[in-house]
Amino acid sequence: MQTHDGDRCPDESLDPQNWEAFRQLAHGALDEAISYVQQVRETPVWQPVPENVKHRLKEPLPLTPQGIENTYCDFRELILPYPTGNIHPRFWGWVHGTGLATGILSEMLSAAMNSNCGGRDHGALYVERTVIDWCRHIIGYPSEASGVLVSGTSMGSVIGLAVARNARAGCDVRAEGIRCAPKALVTYASKEAHSSVGKALELLGLGHASLRKIAVDEKRAIRPEALLEAIKEDRQAGREPFCVVGCAGTVNTGAIDDLAALAKICRDERLWFHVDGAFGALCALSDSLRPLIRGIELSDSIAFDFHKWLYVQYDAGCVLVRDRQLHSNAFATRPDYLRHLDRGLAGGGEWFTDFGPELSRSFRALKVWFALKEHGTRRFGEMIEKNCRQARYLARLIEADPRLELLAEPTLNIVCFRYRPPGANGEDVDQLNRDIVADLQERGMAAPSTTRLNGKVAIRVAIVNHRSRREDFDLLARSVVEVGNQRTSG
Amino acid sequence: MQTHDGDRCPDESLDPQNWEAFRQLAHGALDEAISYVQQVRETPVWQPVPENVKHRLKEPLPLTPQGIENTYCDFRELILPYPTGNIHPRFWGWVHGTGLATGILSEMLSAAMNSNCGGRDHGALYVERTVIDWCRHIIGYPSEASGVLVSGTSMGSVIGLAVARNARAGCDVRAEGIRCAPKALVTYASKEAHSSVGKALELLGLGHASLRKIAVDEKRAIRPEALLEAIKEDRQAGREPFCVVGCAGTVNTGAIDDLAALAKICRDERLWFHVDGAFGALCALSDSLRPLIRGIELSDSIAFDFHKWLYVQYDAGCVLVRDRQLHSNAFATRPDYLRHLDRGLAGGGEWFTDFGPELSRSFRALKVWFALKEHGTRRFGEMIEKNCRQARYLARLIEADPRLELLAEPTLNIVCFRYRPPGANGEDVDQLNRDIVADLQERGMAAPSTTRLNGKVAIRVAIVNHRSRREDFDLLARSVVEVGNQRTSG
């Protein structure tokens, strides 16, 4: 037996050659990581990446080792100072969650284990099953419902709608594709529904034109009678209504559809009821907010995020499906090399790869498990309530200032308003408000984002931030007025 | 202005109440995480989760805080001892990468920043762009090609095939769905192609029956003449051939299609050429292995993983698309609230959400950036070569023992063999080899997996492990014979 076969260092690995030096470096980095979060209030919310840093980040492919010390040095200089900003108490852009300090811990432990959660039989899967069980409990789903953790609601809705499509197309879609469906499938959601619903339908081969965008009421919730009318029209035209997507918290204003009414319509009309609960679903954690999402527990599938209102690190979302068999029917495949065995590593219960399109899967469940155990659901409920109170507080500040205009009364945690100088016309006011937002961001003072409501550009404040305090909103309202005044006084 | 509105603790956050205590706990956990990896060779490869641990993990939803100390205690007792096992030097099941010790560092830093990489203008996006540029360079794609990091090759192939579908359907699939296509679209791949290709076609609404599984040669690579024949037949039958998926490393044996030949066929026949390069694509990092994947640079799209042969932590993969415009055409959507602005946080270049189905995205690029800078591509190339040499070494060990039968000569890093006692029949031998694998796993000695080759159950060793040494394969071969002898001597 030849034992060397040209090997230079047959037993060399990519592990540190000096574990003690690595350990020391890692402890230094951990201190820095913790301080970074601890002191975030004292730093700018956001700062642009300087041109010379961008240039240095465009490094050619490293052929030779630079070592961990140099790599970490470059990280500290070129990357760490330029976060998205969502960990800061005055970040309220889009719907970005804050993250948890202890997420540093859970992510580092998850990295050490490096579990692959596609399937097989090991600890991480039992953790994910527990987290899903907790989610069923939170949402009010039956214990036999299935679920899987996903990168976020966008992927969760792809899965939920794929299950719906395959269950309702009237033919074997997995084998034959959607062309085998006798009629064109139609989905319904409010005009305020998130763009990910249309994107999911595109991916699934149904096309976004198959989504009927239904009119909303003054609270921006779907009008059930308009929905019924649309279903009737489509049936008369020979199309096949198959799914309604309810919104538990729209992205523009946090509006919530009457989910109980939608559940009833879906039952009567025999349609699949999917809920986009990206952030709003977790209102279930608050006794005072839970009535707003009444009926969510009657849906056939629901997608929501942990990285929004559970504040855990990116990425982490969940999809639940009431009918486990339909869920598995849509995704289970077992080639020979993934064969399930009675015992050993290839044993265990259900494999998560049979409930979604991913095969290799990271141990997302760990950070959610840590978060829920550390804080308990009641504290999360209190934080969610706090964010909603802060939205109302900000709305009152806006109403109290004649230069500010509230564009929508907050339902939950989203406030849309604008600075309105006397006598300016619409387009100027639009650009002015975009400029105010960019000014606040560039000064590192606060990070709201913008949207358009009733044709008007709005400053949009989405409070998904456990670090925000009242004083932060005082500062925001004051700063918007100051910057607006400065920009219009010239 | 009312300032209290019922708040009990208006300024309380979910941050540690005692940062110093948290810091101390985190340092202890870091030490444990590092030791866990450093000492992994001394631990069992895998052990089943005991029933009482499973029971304790089925904890009811935590309503009240358990605190970080208790949560960490539970983690240490209930989860940490039960990893998948892929960090161990004698884990060779499925195609699971080892992970890197320094991944503990990069994941902890990524958790501190908690960047959302869907878009906007911040440091993480420049890192992801750099990583994608490095990937273009590694694969040999033109500099204008686009790319996006994904959870793995399964999602990467969904994206690549979605771009292909939309580009080649002959109608506006995004709007109208696949029903608008004048003809049924047909995809081609070898019989040995991964199940994720069929699953991707199912998700995209094309159905797995639209996948033609083409015969392979004695090396289990696709037969180009059989492919041409199938294309011709489908055209004659009025179907629309639109895509060929080439395998750069099949999951059963590591077979590699003649990618240059497939590229030529796709050019001549005007088909989209997608490559599933899950692990094999990174042969590009080795001068001696690169010739095996010649032609990979001519593909229209390619999906591959970093969590396999770049050994980075789960999850991390990449999809590259030659035609940036077609890629963006398939996914770009910008509702008002995601409007791109000239400056501020909503500025910056392209947003990654316009290149895939995910909106919120984690900072996957950081661990890849750390890995490539720390070690450089040449060391990765050497590790990949080492794994392939180890496969040949194991094959020789098998051939040298009359009780072992080599079922396929390794092309790359995968060895399929079986224990064959004299005079046993086929079905008994199949079950015997499954038992041997489960025994080895349950004894914590080694973790190969099983598959079926030419109707025979095979012990399958996929070496994607930078920690494995020659002695580990000696031990494996010896143990298979020992366990086999024990099981057949009774």
PDB file of C-alpha atoms in Angstrom, chain B residues 137-140 247-250 254-256 259 277-294 296 302 304-305 308-311 377-378 380-388 392 411-414 463:
ATOM      1  CA  HIS B 137     -13.302  35.134 -11.392  1.00  0.00           C
ATOM      2  CA  ILE B 138     -13.184  31.586  -9.969  1.00  0.00           C
ATOM      3  CA  ILE B 139     -15.747  30.227 -12.457  1.00  0.00           C
ATOM      4  CA  GLY B 140     -14.473  32.274 -15.395  1.00  0.00           C
ATOM      5  CA  CYS B 247     -23.718  18.234 -13.484  1.00  0.00           C
ATOM      6  CA  ALA B 248     -20.364  19.281 -12.117  1.00  0.00           C
ATOM      7  CA  GLY B 249     -20.137  16.511  -9.548  1.00  0.00           C
ATOM      8  CA  THR B 250     -23.148  14.207  -9.144  1.00  0.00           C
ATOM      9  CA  GLY B 254     -19.115  12.736  -8.175  1.00  0.00           C
ATOM     10  CA  ALA B 255     -19.470  12.226 -11.931  1.00  0.00           C
ATOM     11  CA  ILE B 256     -18.931  15.272 -14.111  1.00  0.00           C
ATOM     12  CA  LEU B 259     -19.587  20.638 -19.821  1.00  0.00           C
ATOM     13  CA  GLY B 277     -21.994  22.781  -9.461  1.00  0.00           C
ATOM     14  CA  ALA B 278     -22.979  22.251  -5.818  1.00  0.00           C
ATOM     15  CA  PHE B 279     -19.572  20.948  -4.807  1.00  0.00           C
ATOM     16  CA  GLY B 280     -17.819  20.224  -8.108  1.00  0.00           C
ATOM     17  CA  ALA B 281     -17.707  23.824  -9.323  1.00  0.00           C
ATOM     18  CA  LEU B 282     -14.978  24.595  -6.809  1.00  0.00           C
ATOM     19  CA  CYS B 283     -12.649  22.192  -8.605  1.00  0.00           C
ATOM     20  CA  ALA B 284     -11.941  25.476 -10.385  1.00  0.00           C
ATOM     21  CA  LEU B 285      -9.715  26.314  -7.406  1.00  0.00           C
ATOM     22  CA  SER B 286      -7.310  23.492  -8.253  1.00  0.00           C
ATOM     23  CA  ASP B 287      -5.055  23.569 -11.302  1.00  0.00           C
ATOM     24  CA  SER B 288      -5.060  19.797 -11.483  1.00  0.00           C
ATOM     25  CA  LEU B 289      -8.855  19.390 -11.176  1.00  0.00           C
ATOM     26  CA  ARG B 290      -9.974  22.384 -13.212  1.00  0.00           C
ATOM     27  CA  PRO B 291      -9.683  20.512 -16.549  1.00  0.00           C
ATOM     28  CA  LEU B 292     -12.428  18.151 -15.349  1.00  0.00           C
ATOM     29  CA  ILE B 293     -14.973  21.002 -15.392  1.00  0.00           C
ATOM     30  CA  ARG B 294     -13.775  22.638 -18.617  1.00  0.00           C
ATOM     31  CA  ILE B 296     -18.269  25.505 -16.945  1.00  0.00           C
ATOM     32  CA  ILE B 302     -24.455  28.228 -12.410  1.00  0.00           C
ATOM     33  CA  PHE B 304     -22.866  26.163  -6.241  1.00  0.00           C
ATOM     34  CA  ASP B 305     -22.228  26.067  -2.515  1.00  0.00           C
ATOM     35  CA  LYS B 308     -19.567  22.277   0.878  1.00  0.00           C
ATOM     36  CA  TRP B 309     -16.091  22.527  -0.644  1.00  0.00           C
ATOM     37  CA  LEU B 310     -15.264  25.966   0.689  1.00  0.00           C
ATOM     38  CA  TYR B 311     -16.087  24.439   4.099  1.00  0.00           C
ATOM     39  CA  THR B 377      -7.983  30.183  -2.947  1.00  0.00           C
ATOM     40  CA  ARG B 378      -4.819  28.099  -3.340  1.00  0.00           C
ATOM     41  CA  PHE B 380      -8.756  25.658  -0.659  1.00  0.00           C
ATOM     42  CA  GLY B 381      -7.596  24.121  -3.927  1.00  0.00           C
ATOM     43  CA  GLU B 382      -5.073  22.055  -1.980  1.00  0.00           C
ATOM     44  CA  MET B 383      -7.732  20.869   0.481  1.00  0.00           C
ATOM     45  CA  ILE B 384     -10.036  19.890  -2.385  1.00  0.00           C
ATOM     46  CA  GLU B 385      -7.181  17.963  -3.998  1.00  0.00           C
ATOM     47  CA  LYS B 386      -6.434  16.346  -0.661  1.00  0.00           C
ATOM     48  CA  ASN B 387     -10.052  15.155  -0.361  1.00  0.00           C
ATOM     49  CA  CYS B 388      -9.858  13.679  -3.876  1.00  0.00           C
ATOM     50  CA  ARG B 392      -8.460   7.327  -4.225  1.00  0.00           C
ATOM     51  CA  THR B 411     -14.078  10.637 -10.074  1.00  0.00           C
ATOM     52  CA  LEU B 412     -13.596  13.231  -7.366  1.00  0.00           C
ATOM     53  CA  ASN B 413     -14.233  12.765  -3.661  1.00  0.00           C
ATOM     54  CA  ILE B 414     -17.018  10.186  -3.448  1.00  0.00           C
ATOM     55  CA  ILE B 463     -15.131  13.571   1.525  1.00  0.00           C
TER      56      ILE B 463
END
